[in-house]
mmCIF file of C-alpha atoms in Angstrom:
data_model
loop_
_atom_site.group_PDB
_atom_site.id
_atom_site.type_symbol
_atom_site.label_atom_id
_atom_site.label_comp_id
_atom_site.label_asym_id
_atom_site.label_seq_id
_atom_site.Cartn_x
_atom_site.Cartn_y
_atom_site.Cartn_z
ATOM 1 C CA MET T 15 99.041 104.068 80.868
ATOM 2 C CA CYS T 16 97.590 105.201 83.886
ATOM 3 C CA SER T 17 97.983 108.662 83.409
ATOM 4 C CA GLU T 18 95.654 108.262 80.243
ATOM 5 C CA THR T 19 92.886 107.304 82.284
ATOM 6 C CA LEU T 20 93.268 109.768 85.434
ATOM 7 C CA PRO T 21 90.726 112.231 85.417
ATOM 8 C CA SER T 22 91.483 115.954 85.269
ATOM 9 C CA PRO T 23 91.390 117.779 88.497
ATOM 10 C CA SER T 24 88.102 119.620 87.532
ATOM 11 C CA GLU T 25 86.516 116.526 86.869
ATOM 12 C CA SER T 26 87.727 114.806 90.101
ATOM 13 C CA ALA T 27 86.230 117.864 91.864
ATOM 14 C CA SER T 28 83.135 117.606 90.288
ATOM 15 C CA GLY T 29 82.592 113.927 91.239
ATOM 16 C CA PRO T 30 81.351 112.313 94.246
ATOM 17 C CA SER T 31 83.200 114.518 97.112
ATOM 18 C CA SER T 32 81.918 113.057 100.262
ATOM 19 C CA ARG T 33 85.200 111.478 101.392
ATOM 20 C CA ASN T 34 86.683 115.132 101.308
ATOM 21 C CA ASN T 35 83.497 116.424 103.121
ATOM 22 C CA PRO T 36 83.822 115.468 106.800
ATOM 23 C CA SER T 37 80.012 116.779 107.299
ATOM 24 C CA SER T 38 78.675 114.289 104.738
ATOM 25 C CA PRO T 39 76.473 111.442 106.369
ATOM 26 C CA LEU T 40 77.792 108.012 106.705
ATOM 27 C CA VAL T 41 75.770 105.525 104.834
ATOM 28 C CA LEU T 42 77.041 102.415 106.702
ATOM 29 C CA ASN T 43 77.049 102.037 110.532
ATOM 30 C CA ARG T 44 80.452 102.731 112.145
ATOM 31 C CA LEU T 45 81.848 99.430 113.894
ATOM 32 C CA TRP T 46 82.328 99.630 117.453
ATOM 33 C CA PRO T 47 85.851 99.548 118.672
ATOM 34 C CA TYR T 48 85.893 95.926 119.797
ATOM 35 C CA GLN T 49 84.626 95.043 116.351
ATOM 36 C CA THR T 50 87.604 96.992 114.532
ATOM 37 C CA GLU T 51 89.917 95.567 116.762
ATOM 38 C CA ILE T 52 88.999 92.054 115.331
ATOM 39 C CA ALA T 53 88.492 93.537 111.740
ATOM 40 C CA ILE T 54 91.863 94.849 111.781
ATOM 41 C CA ALA T 55 93.834 91.477 112.979
ATOM 42 C CA VAL T 56 91.472 89.626 110.219
ATOM 43 C CA LEU T 57 92.191 92.034 107.650
ATOM 44 C CA ASP T 58 96.212 91.904 108.334
ATOM 45 C CA SER T 59 96.075 88.260 107.644
ATOM 46 C CA VAL T 60 94.129 88.499 104.725
ATOM 47 C CA PHE T 61 96.220 91.234 103.223
ATOM 48 C CA ASN T 62 99.457 89.381 104.146
ATOM 49 C CA LYS T 63 98.396 85.762 103.185
ATOM 50 C CA LYS T 64 99.042 84.718 106.879
ATOM 51 C CA GLY T 65 96.404 82.119 106.535
ATOM 52 C CA LEU T 66 95.577 82.471 110.408
ATOM 53 C CA THR T 67 92.422 81.169 112.064
ATOM 54 C CA PHE T 68 90.715 83.132 114.453
ATOM 55 C CA SER T 69 87.949 82.588 117.093
ATOM 56 C CA VAL T 70 85.843 85.338 118.126
ATOM 57 C CA GLU T 71 83.294 85.268 120.935
ATOM 58 C CA ILE T 72 80.887 88.032 121.105
ATOM 59 C CA ALA T 73 78.171 88.315 123.513
ATOM 60 C CA ARG T 74 74.463 87.611 121.882
ATOM 61 C CA GLN T 75 73.177 90.417 120.030
ATOM 62 C CA GLY T 76 76.920 92.118 120.379
ATOM 63 C CA GLY T 77 77.291 92.381 116.579
ATOM 64 C CA LYS T 78 79.090 89.691 115.182
ATOM 65 C CA ASN T 79 76.738 89.324 112.130
ATOM 66 C CA GLU T 80 77.567 93.199 111.482
ATOM 67 C CA LEU T 81 81.320 92.895 111.762
ATOM 68 C CA SER T 82 81.148 89.883 109.394
ATOM 69 C CA ALA T 83 78.910 91.653 106.868
ATOM 70 C CA GLN T 84 81.118 94.920 107.090
ATOM 71 C CA LEU T 85 84.105 92.645 106.448
ATOM 72 C CA GLU T 86 82.456 91.064 103.727
ATOM 73 C CA LEU T 87 81.612 94.432 102.192
ATOM 74 C CA LEU T 88 85.111 95.823 102.212
ATOM 75 C CA LEU T 89 86.782 92.486 100.967
ATOM 76 C CA LEU T 90 84.366 92.257 98.116
ATOM 77 C CA THR T 91 85.129 95.809 97.074
ATOM 78 C CA LEU T 92 88.814 95.399 97.211
ATOM 79 C CA HIS T 93 88.866 92.277 95.155
ATOM 80 C CA ILE T 94 86.133 93.331 92.776
ATOM 81 C CA ALA T 95 88.021 93.019 89.747
ATOM 82 C CA LYS T 96 89.242 89.181 90.789
ATOM 83 C CA PRO T 97 87.443 86.175 90.046
ATOM 84 C CA GLN T 98 88.185 85.243 93.884
ATOM 85 C CA ASN T 99 85.546 83.924 96.556
ATOM 86 C CA LEU T 100 84.892 84.268 100.035
ATOM 87 C CA ILE T 101 82.837 81.724 101.749
ATOM 88 C CA LYS T 102 80.648 81.666 104.792
ATOM 89 C CA CYS T 103 79.085 78.856 106.461
ATOM 90 C CA SER T 104 76.249 78.677 109.113
ATOM 91 C CA PRO T 105 74.993 75.557 110.976
ATOM 92 C CA THR T 106 71.678 75.899 108.700
ATOM 93 C CA PHE T 107 70.652 77.598 105.537
ATOM 94 C CA LYS T 108 67.368 78.649 107.152
ATOM 95 C CA PRO T 109 67.328 81.051 108.817
ATOM 96 C CA GLN T 110 71.042 81.480 109.512
ATOM 97 C CA THR T 111 72.782 81.454 106.139
ATOM 98 C CA ALA T 112 69.717 83.629 104.679
ATOM 99 C CA ILE T 113 70.247 86.213 107.546
ATOM 100 C CA SER T 114 73.931 86.441 106.572
ATOM 101 C CA MET T 115 72.711 86.973 103.210
ATOM 102 C CA MET T 116 70.302 89.672 104.093
ATOM 103 C CA ARG T 117 72.783 91.526 106.026
ATOM 104 C CA LEU T 118 75.363 91.549 103.137
ATOM 105 C CA ARG T 119 72.463 92.675 100.665
ATOM 106 C CA ASP T 120 71.573 95.415 103.014
ATOM 107 C CA ARG T 121 75.187 96.484 103.325
ATOM 108 C CA LEU T 122 75.853 96.461 99.794
ATOM 109 C CA ASN T 123 72.758 98.443 98.976
ATOM 110 C CA ASP T 124 73.584 100.885 101.922
ATOM 111 C CA ALA T 125 77.016 101.542 100.102
ATOM 112 C CA GLY T 126 75.398 102.235 96.902
ATOM 113 C CA PHE T 127 76.113 98.941 95.045
ATOM 114 C CA ALA T 128 72.280 98.362 94.446
ATOM 115 C CA GLY T 129 71.729 97.340 90.735
ATOM 116 C CA ILE T 130 75.438 96.316 90.502
ATOM 117 C CA TRP T 131 75.851 93.264 92.738
ATOM 118 C CA GLU T 132 74.039 90.190 91.469
ATOM 119 C CA GLY T 133 72.714 86.956 93.126
ATOM 120 C CA GLU T 134 73.473 83.757 91.856
ATOM 121 C CA LEU T 135 71.907 80.399 92.212
ATOM 122 C CA GLY T 136 70.261 81.417 95.614
ATOM 123 C CA PHE T 137 73.423 81.310 97.644
ATOM 124 C CA ILE T 138 75.991 83.299 95.843
ATOM 125 C CA ILE T 139 76.305 87.163 95.976
ATOM 126 C CA ARG T 140 78.475 88.443 92.943
ATOM 127 C CA LEU T 141 80.365 91.888 93.239
ATOM 128 C CA GLY T 142 81.953 92.504 89.785
ATOM 129 C CA ASN T 143 84.068 89.428 89.575
ATOM 130 C CA ALA T 144 84.226 88.562 93.338
ATOM 131 C CA ARG T 145 81.748 86.300 94.919
ATOM 132 C CA ALA T 146 80.457 85.612 98.364
ATOM 133 C CA ILE T 147 79.284 82.115 98.532
ATOM 134 C CA PHE T 148 77.047 81.138 101.439
ATOM 135 C CA LEU T 149 76.593 77.600 102.563
ATOM 136 C CA SER T 150 74.907 75.365 105.342
ATOM 137 C CA ALA T 151 77.004 73.087 107.335
ATOM 138 C CA GLU T 152 73.965 70.715 107.706
ATOM 139 C CA GLU T 153 75.066 67.205 107.526
ATOM 140 C CA SER T 154 73.000 66.601 104.422
ATOM 141 C CA ALA T 155 74.700 69.651 102.615
ATOM 142 C CA ASN T 156 76.917 68.704 99.712
ATOM 143 C CA VAL T 157 79.321 71.865 99.931
ATOM 144 C CA VAL T 158 82.678 70.123 98.678
ATOM 145 C CA GLY T 159 84.074 71.853 95.571
ATOM 146 C CA ASN T 160 84.139 75.382 96.659
ATOM 147 C CA THR T 161 87.206 77.171 97.010
ATOM 148 C CA ALA T 162 87.813 80.058 99.509
ATOM 149 C CA HIS T 163 90.297 82.511 98.250
ATOM 150 C CA ILE T 164 89.766 85.560 100.431
ATOM 151 C CA LEU T 165 88.261 84.631 103.444
ATOM 152 C CA LEU T 166 86.370 81.466 104.947
ATOM 153 C CA GLU T 167 83.833 82.391 107.731
ATOM 154 C CA ILE T 168 82.286 80.075 110.174
ATOM 155 C CA ASP T 169 79.055 81.319 111.802
ATOM 156 C CA GLU T 170 77.942 80.038 114.762
ATOM 157 C CA SER T 171 80.723 77.980 115.004
ATOM 158 C CA GLN T 172 79.656 76.249 118.272
ATOM 159 C CA ASP T 173 77.030 74.722 116.527
ATOM 160 C CA VAL T 174 78.839 73.347 113.496
ATOM 161 C CA ASN T 175 79.563 69.642 113.540
ATOM 162 C CA LYS T 176 83.408 69.118 113.738
ATOM 163 C CA GLU T 177 83.607 66.470 111.425
ATOM 164 C CA LYS T 178 81.479 68.339 108.795
ATOM 165 C CA TYR T 179 83.720 71.242 109.193
ATOM 166 C CA THR T 180 87.265 69.182 108.877
ATOM 167 C CA SER T 181 86.030 67.089 106.000
ATOM 168 C CA ASP T 182 84.014 69.615 103.787
ATOM 169 C CA PHE T 183 84.904 73.414 105.099
ATOM 170 C CA LYS T 184 88.602 73.617 106.244
ATOM 171 C CA PRO T 185 89.703 72.005 102.947
ATOM 172 C CA MET T 186 88.232 75.097 100.864
ATOM 173 C CA GLY T 187 91.283 77.015 101.989
ATOM 174 C CA ALA T 188 94.072 74.671 101.668
ATOM 175 C CA THR T 189 95.296 75.581 98.311
ATOM 176 C CA THR T 190 94.818 79.505 99.093
ATOM 177 C CA ASN T 191 96.208 79.332 102.510
ATOM 178 C CA VAL T 192 92.899 81.138 103.508
ATOM 179 C CA THR T 193 92.264 83.101 106.566
ATOM 180 C CA THR T 194 89.428 81.836 108.477
ATOM 181 C CA VAL T 195 87.238 83.220 110.953
ATOM 182 C CA HIS T 196 84.967 81.287 113.549
ATOM 183 C CA TYR T 197 82.432 83.559 115.171
ATOM 184 C CA GLY T 198 80.187 82.254 118.117
ATOM 185 C CA THR T 199 79.241 82.571 121.659
ATOM 186 C CA THR T 200 80.177 79.799 124.233
ATOM 187 C CA TRP T 201 78.345 76.732 125.043
ATOM 188 C CA ASP T 202 80.303 73.785 126.374
ATOM 189 C CA GLU T 203 83.694 72.479 126.339
ATOM 190 C CA ASN T 204 83.215 70.035 123.242
ATOM 191 C CA THR T 205 82.150 72.472 120.519
ATOM 192 C CA LEU T 206 84.338 73.306 117.225
ATOM 193 C CA LEU T 207 84.604 76.632 118.458
ATOM 194 C CA GLU T 208 86.191 75.640 121.715
ATOM 195 C CA GLU T 209 88.584 73.680 119.717
ATOM 196 C CA ILE T 210 89.549 76.580 117.911
ATOM 197 C CA LYS T 211 89.821 78.606 120.632
ATOM 198 C CA GLN T 212 92.129 76.439 123.013
ATOM 199 C CA PRO T 213 94.875 76.350 120.355
ATOM 200 C CA ASN T 214 94.734 79.960 119.827
ATOM 201 C CA LEU T 215 95.214 80.954 123.176
ATOM 202 C CA GLU T 216 98.264 78.424 123.420
ATOM 203 C CA PHE T 217 99.557 80.222 120.223
ATOM 204 C CA GLU T 218 99.097 83.499 121.561
ATOM 205 C CA ARG T 219 101.075 82.764 124.695
ATOM 206 C CA LYS T 220 103.970 81.412 122.308
ATOM 207 C CA ASP T 221 104.282 84.171 119.615
ATOM 208 C CA GLY T 222 102.110 86.887 121.183
ATOM 209 C CA ILE T 223 99.789 87.055 117.988
ATOM 210 C CA LYS T 224 96.212 87.434 119.319
ATOM 211 C CA ARG T 225 93.898 84.753 117.651
ATOM 212 C CA HIS T 226 91.344 84.610 120.019
ATOM 213 C CA PHE T 227 88.857 87.565 120.717
ATOM 214 C CA ARG T 228 86.292 87.584 123.372
ATOM 215 C CA PHE T 229 83.984 90.500 124.313
ATOM 216 C CA ASP T 230 81.248 89.637 126.663
ATOM 217 C CA TRP T 231 77.949 91.663 127.315
ATOM 218 C CA GLN T 232 79.740 94.102 129.698
ATOM 219 C CA GLU T 233 82.339 95.102 126.917
ATOM 220 C CA VAL T 234 79.410 95.608 124.485
ATOM 221 C CA ALA T 235 77.266 97.220 127.001
ATOM 222 C CA LYS T 236 80.235 100.050 127.252
ATOM 223 C CA TYR T 237 79.359 101.089 123.711
ATOM 224 C CA ASN T 238 75.588 100.758 123.704
ATOM 225 C CA PRO T 239 73.042 101.871 126.658
ATOM 226 C CA ASP T 240 70.202 100.331 125.071
ATOM 227 C CA TYR T 241 72.074 97.046 124.987
ATOM 228 C CA GLN T 242 73.083 97.322 128.516
ATOM 229 C CA ALA T 243 69.269 98.005 129.752
ATOM 230 C CA TYR T 244 68.512 94.941 127.555
ATOM 231 C CA VAL T 245 70.995 92.491 129.355
ATOM 232 C CA ALA T 246 70.467 94.054 132.758
ATOM 233 C CA ALA T 247 66.634 93.218 132.251
ATOM 234 C CA GLU T 248 67.726 89.718 131.170
ATOM 235 C CA LYS T 249 69.928 89.191 134.099
ATOM 236 C CA LEU T 250 66.973 90.156 136.467
ATOM 237 C CA ARG T 251 64.853 87.729 134.505
ATOM 238 C CA LEU T 252 66.910 84.743 134.193
ATOM 239 C CA GLY T 253 69.136 85.250 137.049
ATOM 240 C CA GLU T 254 72.933 85.725 136.953
ATOM 241 C CA ASN T 255 73.677 82.199 137.350
ATOM 242 C CA HIS T 256 71.152 80.965 134.683
ATOM 243 C CA PRO T 257 73.186 78.775 132.010
ATOM 244 C CA LEU T 258 71.549 81.067 129.048
ATOM 245 C CA PHE T 259 72.874 84.096 130.568
ATOM 246 C CA LEU T 260 76.150 82.692 131.361
ATOM 247 C CA THR T 261 76.955 81.126 128.315
ATOM 248 C CA GLN T 262 75.233 83.816 125.957
ATOM 249 C CA TYR T 263 76.068 86.843 127.718
ATOM 250 C CA CYS T 264 79.228 86.301 129.934
ATOM 251 C CA LEU T 265 80.595 83.765 127.624
ATOM 252 C CA LEU T 266 81.301 81.221 130.275
ATOM 253 C CA PRO T 267 81.385 77.579 128.979
ATOM 254 C CA LEU T 268 79.527 75.105 131.032
ATOM 255 C CA HIS T 269 80.557 71.575 131.619
ATOM 256 C CA GLY T 270 77.763 69.547 129.702
ATOM 257 C CA GLY T 271 76.016 72.908 129.323
ATOM 258 C CA ARG T 272 74.373 71.731 126.223
ATOM 259 C CA ILE T 273 71.950 69.554 128.119
ATOM 260 C CA PHE T 274 71.989 71.737 131.180
ATOM 261 C CA PHE T 275 70.763 74.763 128.873
ATOM 262 C CA LYS T 276 68.089 72.976 127.107
ATOM 263 C CA ALA T 277 66.764 71.598 130.333
ATOM 264 C CA ALA T 278 66.982 75.206 131.841
ATOM 265 C CA GLU T 279 65.488 76.936 128.539
ATOM 266 C CA SER T 280 62.409 74.651 128.827
ATOM 267 C CA ALA T 281 61.786 75.192 132.470
ATOM 268 C CA THR T 282 62.128 79.291 131.938
ATOM 269 C CA SER T 283 60.094 79.085 128.667
ATOM 270 C CA GLY T 284 57.416 77.074 130.523
ATOM 271 C CA MET F 2 74.996 95.111 41.870
ATOM 272 C CA THR F 3 74.589 91.696 41.612
ATOM 273 C CA ASP F 4 70.815 92.167 40.667
ATOM 274 C CA GLU F 5 71.993 95.031 38.146
ATOM 275 C CA VAL F 6 74.190 92.425 36.541
ATOM 276 C CA LEU F 7 71.716 89.581 36.515
ATOM 277 C CA LYS F 8 69.060 91.931 35.035
ATOM 278 C CA THR F 9 70.752 93.920 32.275
ATOM 279 C CA GLY F 10 73.711 91.493 31.617
ATOM 280 C CA GLU F 11 75.941 94.499 31.725
ATOM 281 C CA ILE F 12 78.578 95.086 34.124
ATOM 282 C CA SER F 13 77.476 98.024 36.288
ATOM 283 C CA LYS F 14 79.449 101.377 35.697
ATOM 284 C CA LYS F 15 79.012 102.206 39.224
ATOM 285 C CA ARG F 16 82.409 103.577 40.995
ATOM 286 C CA GLY F 17 83.610 101.604 43.927
ATOM 287 C CA ALA F 18 85.453 98.382 44.608
ATOM 288 C CA PRO F 19 84.354 95.165 42.837
ATOM 289 C CA LEU F 20 82.740 92.615 44.444
ATOM 290 C CA GLY F 21 85.079 90.107 46.405
ATOM 291 C CA ASN F 22 87.699 92.547 46.483
ATOM 292 C CA GLN F 23 90.005 91.963 49.482
ATOM 293 C CA TYR F 24 91.261 95.854 49.788
ATOM 294 C CA ALA F 25 90.351 96.007 53.303
ATOM 295 C CA ARG F 26 91.874 92.593 54.271
ATOM 296 C CA THR F 27 94.532 92.945 56.619
ATOM 297 C CA HIS F 28 97.743 91.259 56.251
ATOM 298 C CA GLY F 29 99.194 90.948 59.721
ATOM 299 C CA PHE F 30 101.184 88.253 60.944
ATOM 300 C CA TYR F 31 98.073 86.326 62.307
ATOM 301 C CA SER F 32 95.661 87.296 59.195
ATOM 302 C CA PRO F 33 96.640 84.139 57.178
ATOM 303 C CA VAL F 34 95.547 81.745 59.858
ATOM 304 C CA MET F 35 92.491 83.599 61.165
ATOM 305 C CA THR F 36 88.991 83.826 60.040
ATOM 306 C CA GLU F 37 87.254 87.212 60.557
ATOM 307 C CA GLU F 38 85.479 86.021 63.553
ATOM 308 C CA GLU F 39 88.589 84.499 65.193
ATOM 309 C CA ARG F 40 90.257 87.896 64.417
ATOM 310 C CA LEU F 41 87.667 89.700 66.208
ATOM 311 C CA ASN F 42 87.634 87.262 69.114
ATOM 312 C CA PHE F 43 91.347 87.660 69.319
ATOM 313 C CA ILE F 44 91.032 91.663 69.673
ATOM 314 C CA GLN F 45 88.489 91.259 72.113
ATOM 315 C CA ALA F 46 90.617 88.890 74.348
ATOM 316 C CA THR F 47 93.540 91.240 74.053
ATOM 317 C CA GLU F 48 91.372 94.152 75.039
ATOM 318 C CA VAL F 49 90.196 92.143 78.013
ATOM 319 C CA GLN F 50 93.852 91.382 79.034
ATOM 320 C CA ARG F 51 95.005 94.913 78.650
ATOM 321 C CA LEU F 52 92.288 95.910 80.862
ATOM 322 C CA ASP F 53 93.286 93.265 83.619
ATOM 323 C CA SER F 54 96.707 94.586 83.168
ATOM 324 C CA GLU F 55 95.592 98.214 83.884
ATOM 325 C CA ILE F 56 93.149 97.289 86.821
ATOM 326 C CA ALA F 57 96.389 95.283 88.238
ATOM 327 C CA LEU F 58 98.288 98.253 87.891
ATOM 328 C CA LEU F 59 95.982 100.799 89.378
ATOM 329 C CA ARG F 60 95.562 98.400 92.352
ATOM 330 C CA VAL F 61 99.303 98.662 92.906
ATOM 331 C CA LYS F 62 99.120 102.240 92.510
ATOM 332 C CA ILE F 63 96.365 102.598 94.974
ATOM 333 C CA GLN F 64 98.001 100.471 97.576
ATOM 334 C CA SER F 65 101.296 102.493 97.000
ATOM 335 C CA LEU F 66 99.575 105.655 97.738
ATOM 336 C CA VAL F 67 98.041 104.629 100.870
ATOM 337 C CA ALA F 68 101.321 103.294 102.105
ATOM 338 C CA ARG F 69 103.203 106.290 101.133
ATOM 339 C CA ASP F 70 100.738 109.104 101.274
ATOM 340 C CA PRO F 71 97.655 107.891 103.171
ATOM 341 C CA GLU F 72 96.604 111.476 103.924
ATOM 342 C CA ASN F 73 96.489 112.417 100.239
ATOM 343 C CA LEU F 74 92.483 111.687 99.832
ATOM 344 C CA LYS F 75 92.198 113.700 96.478
ATOM 345 C CA LEU F 76 94.993 111.749 94.855
ATOM 346 C CA ILE F 77 93.756 108.288 95.980
ATOM 347 C CA THR F 78 89.978 109.394 94.830
ATOM 348 C CA GLN F 79 91.494 110.238 91.265
ATOM 349 C CA VAL F 80 93.158 106.898 91.245
ATOM 350 C CA THR F 81 90.192 105.121 92.405
ATOM 351 C CA ASN F 82 88.082 106.797 89.827
ATOM 352 C CA ALA F 83 90.287 105.526 87.334
ATOM 353 C CA LEU F 84 90.069 102.071 88.664
ATOM 354 C CA CYS F 85 86.346 102.098 88.631
ATOM 355 C CA ARG F 86 86.145 103.359 84.882
ATOM 356 C CA LEU F 87 88.313 100.282 83.914
ATOM 357 C CA ILE F 88 86.186 98.108 85.787
ATOM 358 C CA MET F 89 82.985 99.502 84.416
ATOM 359 C CA THR F 90 84.655 99.377 80.826
ATOM 360 C CA LYS F 91 85.217 95.307 81.679
ATOM 361 C CA TYR F 92 82.159 94.604 82.910
ATOM 362 C CA ASN F 93 79.911 96.765 80.483
ATOM 363 C CA ILE F 94 78.401 99.037 83.394
ATOM 364 C CA SER F 95 76.464 101.812 81.935
ATOM 365 C CA LYS F 96 76.838 105.343 82.320
ATOM 366 C CA ASN F 97 73.959 105.491 84.311
ATOM 367 C CA ASP F 98 75.583 102.880 86.936
ATOM 368 C CA LYS F 99 79.034 104.543 86.717
ATOM 369 C CA LYS F 100 78.285 107.605 89.122
ATOM 370 C CA GLY F 101 76.896 104.745 91.532
ATOM 371 C CA LEU F 102 79.808 102.477 91.269
ATOM 372 C CA MET F 103 82.142 105.254 92.140
ATOM 373 C CA GLU F 104 80.212 106.452 94.922
ATOM 374 C CA ALA F 105 79.801 103.103 96.441
ATOM 375 C CA ILE F 106 83.385 102.363 96.304
ATOM 376 C CA GLU F 107 84.299 105.407 98.086
ATOM 377 C CA ASN F 108 81.409 105.006 100.583
ATOM 378 C CA VAL F 109 83.152 101.642 101.511
ATOM 379 C CA PHE F 110 86.480 103.482 101.699
ATOM 380 C CA ARG F 111 85.098 106.199 103.784
ATOM 381 C CA ASP F 112 82.703 104.463 106.125
ATOM 382 C CA VAL F 113 84.502 100.843 106.588
ATOM 383 C CA ALA F 114 88.042 101.494 105.599
ATOM 384 C CA LEU F 115 88.880 104.782 106.870
ATOM 385 C CA PRO F 116 87.572 104.402 110.349
ATOM 386 C CA PHE F 117 89.858 101.751 111.115
ATOM 387 C CA GLY F 118 92.648 104.048 110.935
ATOM 388 C CA ILE F 119 96.244 103.677 110.554
ATOM 389 C CA GLY F 120 95.940 100.184 111.568
ATOM 390 C CA PHE F 121 93.976 99.113 108.517
ATOM 391 C CA TRP F 122 96.158 101.156 106.327
ATOM 392 C CA SER F 123 99.336 99.739 107.767
ATOM 393 C CA VAL F 124 98.072 96.314 106.932
ATOM 394 C CA PHE F 125 96.534 97.284 103.697
ATOM 395 C CA LYS F 126 99.839 98.734 102.330
ATOM 396 C CA LYS F 127 101.855 95.565 102.721
#
């Protein structure tokens, strides 16, 4: 049956050959090594249906959304023929969910899927039969009833309400043992991200499987000189002990950081 | 022909099957219990199932290929192209979009999956 549909060698040779041509330009940005490390761990869990829950802390502007978008792009492509969903939730629809959707649309277009992917209902991007569903974790948002078959992503997990996550989002992967990824930066010790992170570290001590990934600004700056220059300037501007710098770039949680941060932020901006 | 009969009162001497003939009627197992519309729907559904089976088979083939012979990009490309054709057929993707779909899938494999290196392929093959 397969042989009937296989193209002839000549037909194949006349088709797209960029894969065999090392000089052909990339149409998608390569992920940095620290992003790749996370992606491979997540994909291992997805492909092998391990159902692991990951916590990912990357310094502010260090590439969380790009990593997420490329994971979504790859998974949608691999599941293009299956009526299955991946679900991503963000603390708010505007701007966070909208930004995530925009990022995925851009990557789909970059890859060449323009005109092939379709938007549905304002919060779904469909590629073939596979769907990426983008939901808000705002307390008023009615999101129950969706099923995450491929992947469940929680963006800015430190800002997502714990009860909302437990009651509305976590059950979306119950029947599918879905792999879950929490992205974010540190804030204080009471956040959802921190609640996921601490058991992850404990599990890793027991079974050696890495579930928590942490890459602070220095790790990101190793690969991106522009980022290094930017954060160095922020360090000078804010001071290295400023709560904003400590949480968002050094990824160090603060005791009561939320209150302290807001006070310090208004003092800085004023 | 009917008009002719009404006007002239004579039976047409044209050649061909008489009105209401059932020469083309199929007498398969399902024919007595299916209307023409049902039969067409049935054929369509069977076709979709056949495509699904072929798509599933090719997915397995690709996984097997990357597991056993990940360096054989030519063969992987051929099987991926075949997969694209089936997907296009299933989703009624036009010929104009065909090249685009194939290129897009290749781009994702080349720019996203391949840079993951052996780490990716070792998890993908399982």
